[in-house]
XYZ file of C-alpha atoms in Angstrom:
755
model
C 122.760 92.521 -175.875
C 120.054 94.950 -176.949
C 121.898 97.858 -175.300
C 125.132 96.971 -177.063
C 123.381 96.705 -180.418
C 121.636 100.027 -179.770
C 125.017 101.701 -179.316
C 126.377 99.858 -182.343
C 123.521 101.107 -184.511
C 124.030 104.710 -183.387
C 127.781 104.429 -183.925
C 127.346 103.080 -187.450
C 124.854 105.828 -188.220
C 127.188 108.524 -186.895
C 130.343 107.116 -188.530
C 128.561 106.164 -191.727
C 131.414 106.886 -194.142
C 133.898 104.920 -192.048
C 131.600 101.890 -191.872
C 130.764 102.004 -195.578
C 134.453 102.368 -196.424
C 135.414 99.380 -194.301
C 132.807 97.161 -195.937
C 133.876 98.279 -199.411
C 137.458 97.413 -198.453
C 136.332 93.961 -197.328
C 134.471 93.508 -200.611
C 137.490 94.556 -202.655
C 139.767 92.202 -200.726
C 137.504 89.173 -201.215
C 137.019 89.881 -204.925
C 140.765 90.215 -205.429
C 141.299 86.996 -203.474
C 138.671 85.202 -205.556
C 140.337 86.358 -208.780
C 143.908 85.499 -207.763
C 143.746 82.641 -205.258
C 140.915 80.441 -206.489
C 141.530 76.849 -207.458
C 139.473 74.035 -208.979
C 136.482 72.609 -207.171
C 135.872 68.910 -206.675
C 132.824 66.697 -207.071
C 134.402 63.843 -205.088
C 132.240 62.949 -202.074
C 134.399 60.741 -199.882
C 134.500 59.935 -196.193
C 137.621 58.713 -194.349
C 137.224 55.380 -192.589
C 134.486 53.927 -194.773
C 135.048 50.421 -196.232
C 135.557 51.817 -199.738
C 138.111 54.333 -198.512
C 139.947 51.634 -196.559
C 140.202 49.624 -199.783
C 141.606 52.679 -201.576
C 144.172 53.148 -198.816
C 145.199 49.501 -199.200
C 145.600 49.869 -202.962
C 147.589 53.064 -202.513
C 149.967 51.108 -200.278
C 150.229 47.775 -202.124
C 149.094 48.570 -205.669
C 149.971 52.248 -206.349
C 150.158 51.703 -210.104
C 146.399 51.009 -210.100
C 145.687 54.684 -209.178
C 142.595 53.559 -207.319
C 141.636 57.075 -206.197
C 142.657 58.782 -209.416
C 140.268 60.648 -211.677
C 138.698 58.697 -214.511
C 137.514 59.524 -218.003
C 135.387 56.972 -219.796
C 135.602 57.948 -223.464
C 132.632 56.437 -225.296
C 132.731 56.042 -229.092
C 129.676 55.432 -231.262
C 128.987 55.209 -235.004
C 125.742 55.543 -236.962
C 123.573 52.501 -237.632
C 124.883 50.424 -240.504
C 128.515 51.165 -239.647
C 130.953 49.423 -237.309
C 133.622 50.656 -234.944
C 135.928 48.163 -236.610
C 135.560 49.797 -240.019
C 139.080 50.818 -241.056
C 138.539 54.590 -240.967
C 136.786 54.445 -237.570
C 139.286 52.018 -236.035
C 142.182 54.214 -237.139
C 140.572 57.321 -235.649
C 139.840 55.561 -232.345
C 143.314 54.071 -232.016
C 144.854 57.479 -232.725
C 142.652 59.059 -230.037
C 143.599 56.396 -227.475
C 147.304 56.804 -228.254
C 147.141 60.577 -227.823
C 145.185 60.217 -224.590
C 147.667 57.692 -223.141
C 150.461 60.236 -223.711
C 148.580 63.076 -221.993
C 149.909 64.596 -218.743
C 148.976 62.814 -215.491
C 147.448 59.793 -217.293
C 148.291 56.468 -215.583
C 146.686 54.069 -218.045
C 144.149 53.792 -220.867
C 142.309 50.575 -221.663
C 142.038 49.154 -225.184
C 138.564 49.951 -226.616
C 138.742 46.867 -228.868
C 139.412 44.345 -226.095
C 136.673 41.778 -225.355
C 133.784 43.371 -223.477
C 134.606 46.949 -224.512
C 132.489 46.868 -227.692
C 128.769 46.125 -227.637
C 127.124 43.239 -229.477
C 126.162 45.414 -232.471
C 129.683 46.749 -232.857
C 128.460 50.341 -232.812
C 129.371 51.445 -229.273
C 132.684 51.026 -227.465
C 134.666 52.737 -224.734
C 138.172 53.326 -223.442
C 138.792 53.970 -219.747
C 141.480 56.524 -218.887
C 142.763 56.513 -215.314
C 144.755 59.468 -214.008
C 147.489 59.553 -211.398
C 145.723 62.224 -209.332
C 142.207 63.001 -208.188
C 139.900 65.165 -210.272
C 140.516 68.324 -208.268
C 144.283 67.984 -208.885
C 144.139 67.595 -212.662
C 145.995 70.356 -214.472
C 144.573 72.375 -217.322
C 146.992 70.784 -219.855
C 145.667 67.334 -218.889
C 142.080 68.460 -219.366
C 142.962 70.269 -222.595
C 144.406 67.094 -224.136
C 141.253 65.152 -223.215
C 139.079 67.832 -224.802
C 141.287 67.988 -227.926
C 141.205 64.208 -228.359
C 137.417 64.224 -228.183
C 137.044 67.087 -230.661
C 139.453 65.485 -233.129
C 137.607 62.163 -233.038
C 134.292 63.929 -233.527
C 135.639 65.746 -236.561
C 136.363 62.350 -238.123
C 132.715 61.269 -238.046
C 132.514 59.595 -234.634
C 130.109 60.348 -231.809
C 132.321 60.818 -228.746
C 131.180 61.538 -225.178
C 133.107 61.497 -221.897
C 131.940 60.277 -218.518
C 133.712 60.255 -215.161
C 135.133 63.020 -213.019
C 138.051 64.128 -215.209
C 136.000 66.877 -216.832
C 134.778 69.781 -214.763
C 131.020 70.253 -214.619
C 130.590 73.156 -212.235
C 127.049 74.402 -211.603
C 126.090 77.303 -213.797
C 124.778 80.430 -212.112
C 122.892 83.458 -213.284
C 119.194 82.946 -214.066
C 118.278 81.460 -210.675
C 119.792 84.377 -208.794
C 118.096 86.898 -211.072
C 114.691 85.290 -210.521
C 115.179 85.311 -206.765
C 116.208 88.962 -206.735
C 113.269 89.963 -208.948
C 110.790 88.164 -206.668
C 112.398 89.758 -203.613
C 112.216 93.209 -205.221
C 108.504 92.850 -205.976
C 107.697 91.682 -202.438
C 109.778 94.478 -200.882
C 108.141 97.172 -203.010
C 104.681 95.892 -202.069
C 105.652 95.702 -198.393
C 107.179 99.186 -198.117
C 105.511 101.049 -200.992
C 108.817 102.819 -201.572
C 111.575 102.109 -204.080
C 114.295 103.381 -201.748
C 113.180 101.306 -198.759
C 112.794 98.260 -200.997
C 116.218 98.771 -202.555
C 118.218 98.818 -199.311
C 117.747 95.110 -198.455
C 118.619 94.184 -202.029
C 121.728 96.357 -202.021
C 123.081 94.983 -198.764
C 122.171 91.395 -199.712
C 124.078 91.605 -202.990
C 127.078 93.045 -201.164
C 126.895 90.246 -198.598
C 126.758 87.412 -201.099
C 129.593 88.942 -203.118
C 131.731 88.921 -199.990
C 130.638 85.450 -198.890
C 130.959 83.734 -202.257
C 134.175 85.646 -202.992
C 135.729 84.336 -199.779
C 134.607 80.787 -200.579
C 136.020 81.044 -204.089
C 139.351 82.266 -202.707
C 139.340 79.355 -200.251
C 139.251 76.845 -203.133
C 142.906 77.668 -203.687
C 143.747 76.142 -200.302
C 141.169 73.396 -199.683
C 139.172 71.035 -201.897
C 135.593 72.276 -201.960
C 132.629 70.737 -203.711
C 131.492 72.558 -206.833
C 128.045 72.940 -205.230
C 129.370 74.645 -202.084
C 129.460 78.217 -203.498
C 125.982 77.837 -204.980
C 124.481 76.521 -201.738
C 126.131 79.349 -199.798
C 124.867 81.871 -202.337
C 121.339 80.472 -202.180
C 121.110 80.618 -198.401
C 123.108 83.846 -198.045
C 120.918 85.719 -200.506
C 117.714 84.634 -198.781
C 118.729 85.398 -195.189
C 120.523 88.631 -196.112
C 117.383 90.076 -197.679
C 115.238 88.871 -194.789
C 117.492 90.263 -192.061
C 117.744 93.612 -193.820
C 113.964 93.605 -194.277
C 113.410 93.347 -190.518
C 115.873 96.155 -189.753
C 114.436 98.489 -192.418
C 110.901 97.727 -191.247
C 111.797 98.540 -187.644
C 113.670 101.708 -188.665
C 110.615 102.989 -190.520
C 108.472 102.082 -187.530
C 110.698 104.142 -185.234
C 110.592 107.081 -187.649
C 106.813 106.810 -187.767
C 106.800 107.178 -183.984
C 108.639 110.497 -184.366
C 112.164 109.397 -183.423
C 115.163 111.437 -184.439
C 117.106 109.747 -187.260
C 120.115 108.435 -185.321
C 117.936 107.415 -182.402
C 115.628 105.512 -184.764
C 118.608 103.684 -186.247
C 119.895 102.758 -182.790
C 116.517 101.492 -181.629
C 115.969 99.529 -184.837
C 119.276 97.699 -184.423
C 118.786 97.298 -180.667
C 115.337 95.675 -180.985
C 115.014 93.918 -184.362
C 118.792 93.447 -184.367
C 118.621 91.398 -181.181
C 116.241 88.950 -182.792
C 118.407 88.869 -185.924
C 121.500 88.025 -183.878
C 119.649 85.185 -182.194
C 118.157 83.939 -185.459
C 121.480 84.218 -187.271
C 123.360 82.446 -184.504
C 120.770 79.695 -184.599
C 121.339 79.137 -188.317
C 125.121 79.401 -187.919
C 125.217 76.925 -185.027
C 122.973 74.462 -186.858
C 125.132 74.610 -189.989
C 128.436 74.533 -188.123
C 127.148 71.548 -186.134
C 127.354 69.564 -189.368
C 131.065 69.266 -188.579
C 130.311 66.931 -185.658
C 128.977 64.361 -188.122
C 132.569 63.798 -189.258
C 131.950 64.039 -193.003
C 134.497 66.406 -194.584
C 132.526 67.655 -197.593
C 129.412 68.186 -195.443
C 131.503 70.096 -192.916
C 132.809 72.324 -195.706
C 129.315 73.004 -197.009
C 128.029 73.790 -193.535
C 130.898 76.097 -192.604
C 130.758 77.905 -195.958
C 127.028 78.516 -195.657
C 127.413 79.494 -191.992
C 130.079 82.030 -192.935
C 127.786 83.600 -195.508
C 124.999 83.866 -192.919
C 127.427 85.490 -190.462
C 128.330 88.093 -193.080
C 124.603 88.774 -193.635
C 124.091 89.352 -189.901
C 127.079 91.701 -189.593
C 125.997 93.724 -192.626
C 122.452 94.083 -191.273
C 123.779 95.322 -187.918
C 126.452 97.729 -189.181
C 126.242 98.613 -192.864
C 122.481 99.065 -192.916
C 122.360 101.737 -190.165
C 125.296 103.447 -191.874
C 123.272 103.594 -195.088
C 120.361 104.971 -193.055
C 122.679 107.846 -192.218
C 123.402 108.420 -195.911
C 119.773 108.147 -196.987
C 118.195 110.017 -194.084
C 114.466 110.529 -194.414
C 114.675 109.836 -198.121
C 114.090 106.205 -197.150
C 110.424 106.906 -197.890
C 111.223 108.315 -201.342
C 110.224 106.734 -204.606
C 106.684 105.951 -203.570
C 104.923 103.551 -205.911
C 101.540 104.679 -207.171
C 98.730 102.569 -205.820
C 100.744 101.080 -202.942
C 100.492 102.073 -199.298
C 103.652 103.466 -197.733
C 102.421 103.120 -194.174
C 104.475 101.552 -191.432
C 104.210 97.754 -191.906
C 104.505 97.182 -188.128
C 102.187 99.948 -186.971
C 98.523 99.871 -186.040
C 96.004 100.845 -188.670
C 92.514 102.315 -188.510
C 91.147 99.156 -190.127
C 92.314 95.685 -189.063
C 95.064 94.275 -191.238
C 94.847 90.878 -192.901
C 97.143 89.517 -190.181
C 94.740 90.663 -187.474
C 91.730 89.238 -189.317
C 93.538 85.929 -189.894
C 94.607 85.651 -186.247
C 91.060 86.361 -185.062
C 89.684 83.699 -187.386
C 92.190 81.138 -186.083
C 91.512 82.182 -182.482
C 87.761 81.654 -182.963
C 88.264 78.073 -184.194
C 91.694 77.056 -182.857
C 90.976 73.302 -182.735
C 89.691 73.190 -186.315
C 92.598 75.301 -187.610
C 95.132 73.140 -185.763
C 93.650 69.860 -187.012
C 93.425 71.014 -190.622
C 97.043 72.226 -190.658
C 98.456 69.160 -188.898
C 96.507 66.674 -191.021
C 97.460 68.476 -194.249
C 101.169 68.431 -193.399
C 100.883 64.840 -192.188
C 99.446 63.730 -195.518
C 102.214 65.523 -197.404
C 104.769 63.797 -195.154
C 103.585 60.248 -195.984
C 105.996 59.694 -198.927
C 108.921 60.393 -196.571
C 108.550 56.812 -195.307
C 109.960 55.666 -198.670
C 113.002 57.979 -198.566
C 116.024 56.472 -200.369
C 119.386 58.207 -200.356
C 122.008 58.207 -203.088
C 124.900 60.256 -204.414
C 125.116 62.089 -207.734
C 126.702 60.285 -210.667
C 126.673 60.659 -214.429
C 123.061 59.498 -214.535
C 121.991 62.578 -212.535
C 123.962 65.039 -214.654
C 122.096 67.548 -216.809
C 120.719 65.896 -220.005
C 122.795 68.071 -222.334
C 126.144 67.342 -220.648
C 128.693 64.981 -222.138
C 128.740 62.984 -218.877
C 125.044 62.194 -219.150
C 125.302 61.384 -222.885
C 128.201 59.015 -222.196
C 126.171 57.312 -219.465
C 123.193 56.836 -221.791
C 125.372 55.439 -224.593
C 126.978 52.867 -222.291
C 123.612 51.889 -220.823
C 122.174 51.444 -224.318
C 125.092 49.389 -225.567
C 126.056 47.280 -222.542
C 123.383 47.700 -219.876
C 123.127 49.989 -216.847
C 125.559 47.906 -214.811
C 128.526 48.933 -216.953
C 128.068 52.417 -215.490
C 128.481 50.962 -211.997
C 131.716 48.917 -212.037
C 132.954 47.708 -208.655
C 136.653 47.387 -207.884
C 137.293 44.341 -205.703
C 140.567 44.146 -203.771
C 141.835 40.841 -202.379
C 144.629 41.056 -199.816
C 146.572 37.862 -199.068
C 149.891 36.694 -197.723
C 153.036 37.014 -199.846
C 152.906 34.935 -203.017
C 149.468 33.468 -202.256
C 147.305 35.903 -204.229
C 146.726 33.831 -207.389
C 144.741 31.009 -205.843
C 142.883 33.131 -203.324
C 141.850 35.711 -205.911
C 140.554 32.976 -208.212
C 138.434 31.517 -205.405
C 137.042 34.971 -204.609
C 136.224 35.556 -208.289
C 134.308 32.268 -208.475
C 132.365 33.111 -205.333
C 131.448 36.551 -206.687
C 130.369 35.086 -210.022
C 127.788 33.015 -208.160
C 126.156 36.037 -206.503
C 122.908 37.588 -207.703
C 123.011 40.659 -209.959
C 126.528 39.943 -211.295
C 126.885 40.490 -215.049
C 130.587 39.769 -215.397
C 133.853 39.511 -213.469
C 136.971 40.636 -215.324
C 140.219 38.653 -215.127
C 142.203 39.573 -212.024
C 145.494 41.443 -211.909
C 148.152 40.653 -209.271
C 150.568 43.258 -207.959
C 154.359 42.708 -208.334
C 154.687 41.600 -204.713
C 152.117 38.879 -205.298
C 150.132 39.705 -202.161
C 147.236 41.745 -203.568
C 144.798 41.020 -206.381
C 142.476 43.348 -208.229
C 139.385 42.637 -210.328
C 136.378 44.520 -211.673
C 132.837 43.291 -211.059
C 130.080 44.589 -213.337
C 126.558 44.347 -211.887
C 123.355 44.009 -213.877
C 121.782 47.021 -212.180
C 122.708 50.683 -212.379
C 124.729 52.736 -209.866
C 121.655 54.075 -208.045
C 119.686 50.821 -208.003
C 119.134 48.937 -204.765
C 120.401 45.757 -206.438
C 123.878 47.247 -206.819
C 123.952 48.253 -203.166
C 122.937 44.739 -202.160
C 125.690 43.319 -204.355
C 128.328 45.503 -202.659
C 127.235 44.216 -199.259
C 127.123 40.630 -200.555
C 130.716 40.837 -201.820
C 131.880 42.286 -198.512
C 130.101 39.485 -196.703
C 132.443 37.076 -198.521
C 135.307 38.467 -196.445
C 136.690 35.598 -194.373
C 135.184 32.850 -196.514
C 138.489 32.299 -198.349
C 141.314 31.320 -196.039
C 143.958 34.007 -195.655
C 142.172 36.518 -197.896
C 140.692 39.889 -196.979
C 138.140 41.289 -199.422
C 137.387 44.961 -200.016
C 135.130 46.772 -202.481
C 135.746 50.277 -203.781
C 135.287 52.363 -206.908
C 133.026 55.368 -207.438
C 129.834 53.332 -207.077
C 130.924 51.723 -203.804
C 132.171 55.089 -202.502
C 128.788 56.684 -203.193
C 126.987 53.792 -201.483
C 129.178 54.165 -198.384
C 128.682 57.928 -198.299
C 124.909 57.497 -198.523
C 124.941 54.908 -195.743
C 127.060 57.099 -193.478
C 124.864 60.138 -194.074
C 121.728 58.104 -193.460
C 123.131 56.798 -190.175
C 124.035 60.348 -189.094
C 120.580 61.772 -189.833
C 118.802 60.844 -186.602
C 121.696 61.775 -184.249
C 122.037 65.154 -185.946
C 118.282 65.681 -185.736
C 118.447 64.917 -182.007
C 121.222 67.509 -181.572
C 119.220 70.118 -183.458
C 116.012 69.407 -181.511
C 117.890 69.620 -178.210
C 119.465 72.894 -179.293
C 116.045 74.254 -180.264
C 114.584 73.455 -176.862
C 117.446 75.112 -174.980
C 117.574 78.260 -177.116
C 113.822 78.812 -177.097
C 113.711 78.214 -173.351
C 116.173 81.087 -172.967
C 114.300 83.368 -175.329
C 110.697 82.849 -174.228
C 111.241 81.791 -170.611
C 108.536 79.173 -171.057
C 108.406 75.373 -171.110
C 105.518 74.824 -173.509
C 106.434 77.381 -176.185
C 109.777 75.658 -176.990
C 108.064 72.253 -177.144
C 105.397 73.652 -179.452
C 108.008 75.338 -181.664
C 110.127 72.184 -181.913
C 107.110 70.017 -182.729
C 106.196 72.444 -185.494
C 109.750 72.289 -186.838
C 109.658 68.481 -186.950
C 106.297 68.567 -188.713
C 107.538 70.967 -191.384
C 110.698 68.869 -191.906
C 108.640 65.682 -192.322
C 106.336 67.386 -194.828
C 109.342 68.709 -196.741
C 110.893 65.243 -196.957
C 107.558 63.907 -198.180
C 107.289 66.519 -200.935
C 110.881 65.904 -202.050
C 110.365 62.131 -202.243
C 107.077 62.546 -204.124
C 108.622 64.786 -206.791
C 112.240 63.652 -207.148
C 111.933 59.957 -206.241
C 108.373 59.052 -207.269
C 108.172 61.535 -210.136
C 104.902 63.208 -209.168
C 104.614 66.503 -211.107
C 108.274 66.069 -212.046
C 107.720 67.548 -215.504
C 106.557 70.811 -213.948
C 110.032 71.249 -212.472
C 111.958 70.061 -215.530
C 112.976 66.761 -213.894
C 113.587 64.188 -216.597
C 114.818 61.314 -214.436
C 113.834 60.282 -210.936
C 116.016 58.443 -208.465
C 117.271 58.426 -204.879
C 117.431 61.707 -202.994
C 120.884 63.295 -202.788
C 122.342 61.828 -199.613
C 123.426 65.064 -197.971
C 120.133 66.877 -198.679
C 118.116 65.664 -195.645
C 120.785 66.410 -193.058
C 121.686 69.742 -194.694
C 117.994 70.596 -194.932
C 117.438 69.914 -191.230
C 120.107 72.438 -190.275
C 118.769 75.172 -192.541
C 115.063 74.619 -191.810
C 115.802 74.599 -188.097
C 117.415 78.009 -188.339
C 114.686 79.489 -190.507
C 111.938 78.021 -188.322
C 113.468 79.617 -185.263
C 113.673 82.922 -187.168
C 109.942 83.088 -187.719
C 109.174 81.695 -184.283
C 111.164 84.461 -182.635
C 109.820 87.249 -184.843
C 106.196 86.238 -184.223
C 106.052 84.900 -180.689
C 108.163 87.621 -179.081
C 105.520 90.102 -180.242
C 102.860 87.962 -178.545
C 104.956 87.788 -175.397
C 105.413 91.546 -175.348
C 101.658 92.137 -175.573
C 101.085 89.590 -172.804
C 103.609 91.064 -170.365
C 102.125 94.515 -171.038
C 98.844 93.286 -169.570
C 96.842 92.039 -172.548
C 94.583 89.032 -172.210
C 96.336 85.862 -173.406
C 94.027 85.475 -176.417
C 94.203 89.158 -177.360
C 98.002 89.085 -176.968
C 98.138 86.342 -179.610
C 95.946 88.306 -182.010
C 97.660 91.646 -181.470
C 101.211 90.266 -181.495
C 100.504 88.213 -184.597
C 98.999 91.223 -186.343
C 102.079 93.379 -185.709
C 104.548 90.825 -187.082
C 102.544 88.942 -189.706
C 103.056 91.335 -192.626
C 106.815 91.490 -192.279
C 107.178 87.754 -191.607
C 104.965 86.943 -194.603
C 107.077 89.208 -196.802
C 110.248 87.557 -195.497
C 108.863 84.078 -196.174
C 107.751 85.002 -199.702
C 111.209 86.394 -200.416
C 112.873 83.198 -199.238
C 110.463 81.048 -201.222
C 111.152 83.146 -204.323
C 114.925 82.961 -203.893
C 114.994 79.228 -203.231
C 112.524 78.165 -205.913
C 114.406 80.246 -208.481
C 117.181 77.663 -208.217
C 114.801 74.961 -209.461
C 115.652 76.225 -212.944
C 119.313 75.315 -212.449
C 120.600 72.723 -214.948
C 122.283 70.869 -212.074
C 119.994 68.256 -210.461
C 121.620 68.761 -207.043
C 120.877 72.478 -207.040
C 117.370 71.846 -208.390
C 116.532 69.459 -205.548
C 118.031 71.732 -202.880
C 116.158 74.771 -204.228
C 112.866 72.877 -204.298
C 113.379 71.424 -200.821
C 114.215 74.763 -199.211
C 111.370 76.514 -201.019
C 108.689 74.084 -199.827
C 110.290 73.962 -196.360
C 109.794 77.717 -195.941
C 106.290 77.424 -197.398
C 105.305 74.742 -194.885
C 107.063 76.219 -191.872
C 106.381 79.931 -192.281
C 102.961 79.933 -193.905
C 101.433 76.827 -192.332
C 103.204 76.088 -189.047
C 103.996 79.615 -187.872
C 100.966 81.356 -189.404
C 98.325 78.774 -188.461
C 99.548 76.207 -185.952
C 101.360 78.740 -183.741
C 98.387 81.101 -183.148
C 96.045 78.112 -182.765
C 98.194 76.422 -180.123
C 98.945 79.698 -178.319
C 95.209 80.442 -178.173
C 94.482 77.015 -176.725
C 97.270 77.231 -174.144
C 96.366 80.781 -173.030
C 98.202 81.741 -169.802
C 99.733 78.273 -169.435
C 101.874 78.993 -172.512
C 104.048 81.382 -170.480
C 104.406 79.240 -167.365
C 107.926 78.620 -166.071
C 108.933 77.225 -162.670
C 110.313 79.974 -160.432
C 113.555 78.147 -159.742
C 114.187 77.770 -163.449
C 113.248 81.384 -164.081
C 115.873 82.486 -161.556
C 118.493 80.142 -163.010
C 118.114 81.199 -166.648
C 120.000 84.254 -167.912
C 117.835 87.045 -169.266
C 118.865 87.418 -172.921
C 116.131 90.029 -173.627
C 115.876 89.190 -177.315
C 112.917 91.509 -177.795
C 114.843 94.470 -176.352
C 112.203 95.241 -173.732
C 114.694 96.447 -171.105
C 116.341 98.719 -173.644
C 113.036 100.404 -174.478
C 112.248 100.958 -170.812
C 115.663 102.525 -170.243
C 115.365 104.801 -173.249
C 111.768 105.802 -172.641
C 112.538 106.739 -169.015
C 115.687 108.672 -169.890
C 115.243 112.462 -170.234
C 115.474 113.722 -173.794
C 117.899 116.644 -174.112
C 116.316 119.712 -175.614
C 117.788 121.093 -178.773
C 116.780 123.997 -180.933
C 114.522 123.266 -183.868
C 116.025 123.947 -187.246
C 114.554 124.482 -190.655
C 116.109 121.197 -191.710
C 114.317 119.381 -188.882
C 111.027 120.906 -189.918
C 111.558 119.841 -193.491
C 112.495 116.313 -192.338
C 109.418 116.109 -190.147
C 107.180 117.263 -192.963
C 108.692 114.805 -195.411
C 108.017 111.879 -193.088
C 104.430 112.617 -192.104
C 103.116 109.949 -194.404
C 104.953 107.384 -192.277
C 102.844 108.127 -189.187
C 100.788 105.036 -188.286
C 97.101 105.565 -187.881
C 96.060 104.974 -184.304
C 99.595 104.177 -183.090
C 99.753 102.752 -179.578
C 102.871 104.850 -179.012
C 104.642 102.166 -177.030
C 108.033 103.101 -178.347
C 108.527 100.160 -180.658
C 107.985 96.463 -180.739
C 109.850 93.340 -180.003
C 111.081 90.486 -182.014
C 110.971 92.070 -185.459
């Protein structure tokens, strides 16, 4: 692979204008597709085959007029204290609004806001429930426009009007989070390279990559229903990995130039060595994200594939566009030096030991103490993970200034939290037998705990299916509501000839959370198994993969603990702008496992391959750890800081889902890169010494040699004769302009491995 990538890098460098032109064409195509083909996104998280979905399928067959899976809009009306909804002027305005809404396109039905139970005890808050014939993603703009116009008209007549449900779009806003991430990345890159040009290349290629990735996802919304968070999650991950991958290539290119390589040769070697590790790391992330499809949850599959596609674009750009830009920039890659910052090769040896060397020596002197401190610290952080509760987003988790959240708060204040969590109960019976059976079911439900009210049932025209609404006392995210759903389902079979189902948005979210929770451990097992196999191929060792996987599990546990402590328990929640705690978004843990696995393998490869290279070159096992760590620590630290900056920038998002994902990924990189890989890895490798690289001979012969560090490529190139060519004035000028890149005390080994 390294030889192929070496040729690819040289080709891209030599055909720079062709490569740049092709990528610009791809960018133009995706932007045009995004502008012309995009469709609405959906916030509906549903899973085929769950009990709630089976109930919806039954209603679609026997009770289609109920529009069980249609979008809903709960229009909440409120008047100031001292006034009543039934005051003539207010009643007239509300009735006019309901009439206009019932005549809107795609509306199936609208309930009467003055019916019993729809106005609170004080007479100041009431609501009308609009049900649409189609799901939220299929609502047309005219239908949404009428809803918005009705609300604005009622507000102009002195009413407070807010709308809950999924009929209104509430797509995540973007802008500030991305800017913060890019600014942090720019600062870290400038400090790392000491050059504005070198720092700008990873940013340039990353922005191009995310434009292509997010543009393609946006265009895809015209053909498939995608969650509104999918583009943002893809952007978040794509931006972080694109900058990191480009950082490793640029760092290796400057290292090759510092060793005196000719420009095209340096580009080829950079792609052939660091590029090999990037391909492996990228494939690891892509496989982990694409593996989400095996869980069988459509919206999670879409998120995983979208994010995986963005990562694939980042890898391809790093391997092709970046060397092409090297050809355009030439030796000016060292231009724009920043006063006060060193522009030396970040991977080269220095006259004085770097911080990475000093840190590795300190860990190597006290490996047991360093290992215990790191493990105990992460273990303590992981303790809250034992209380992990999963839930799906609803109006209660919407941003405080949205109309959905205001509608939720009004209903909770006027009627109690349970009115925001209505359950639709379906009773299937034989022909003409529904009346009696449904009444028996209603009486049984009324006797259950946590039931506030049971509405009168409605029978379909065929007389074989009944429908009722059960309002719990607890809110949609409370454990009491979940227990009530299970209790109602447990009544199935207690009434002769009747089959009972529970659906509605609350029941759907409960089923999704349960399914995701059940899939968590199997998916984790798949990821751990994949990690062991891939690392066995890369390092040709039994203990290194086990150590790397154990570190990954430790960082995941600590991340879960931090997320539970902040978002579920509320510790330091105000620091992150979190105004309401609750269950963790159901898809976050399983999505987080896939991403953290990929990132953990990134840093493992970039650090440990350097240690392996030093060891196979004859260094003592302990010195190989110190030297290999010292060569890769600065670049890996910069990459981790960039990812942390990009991810944590999304904490400022007004969308709670994006806030929690940004926080989780930020602390995951912090724990894995700066604690596990920077402390636990050198400590364990020092303790294992030569045993770390042991592999049975039969297994060594059976495993293919993937040569991720590009060692064979360097041997081939270093042994090949270099054709003589006449020196030119241009060469002399280039050589002079790059003298400041020469590493002090370079070992002259022709490069490094891993990246």
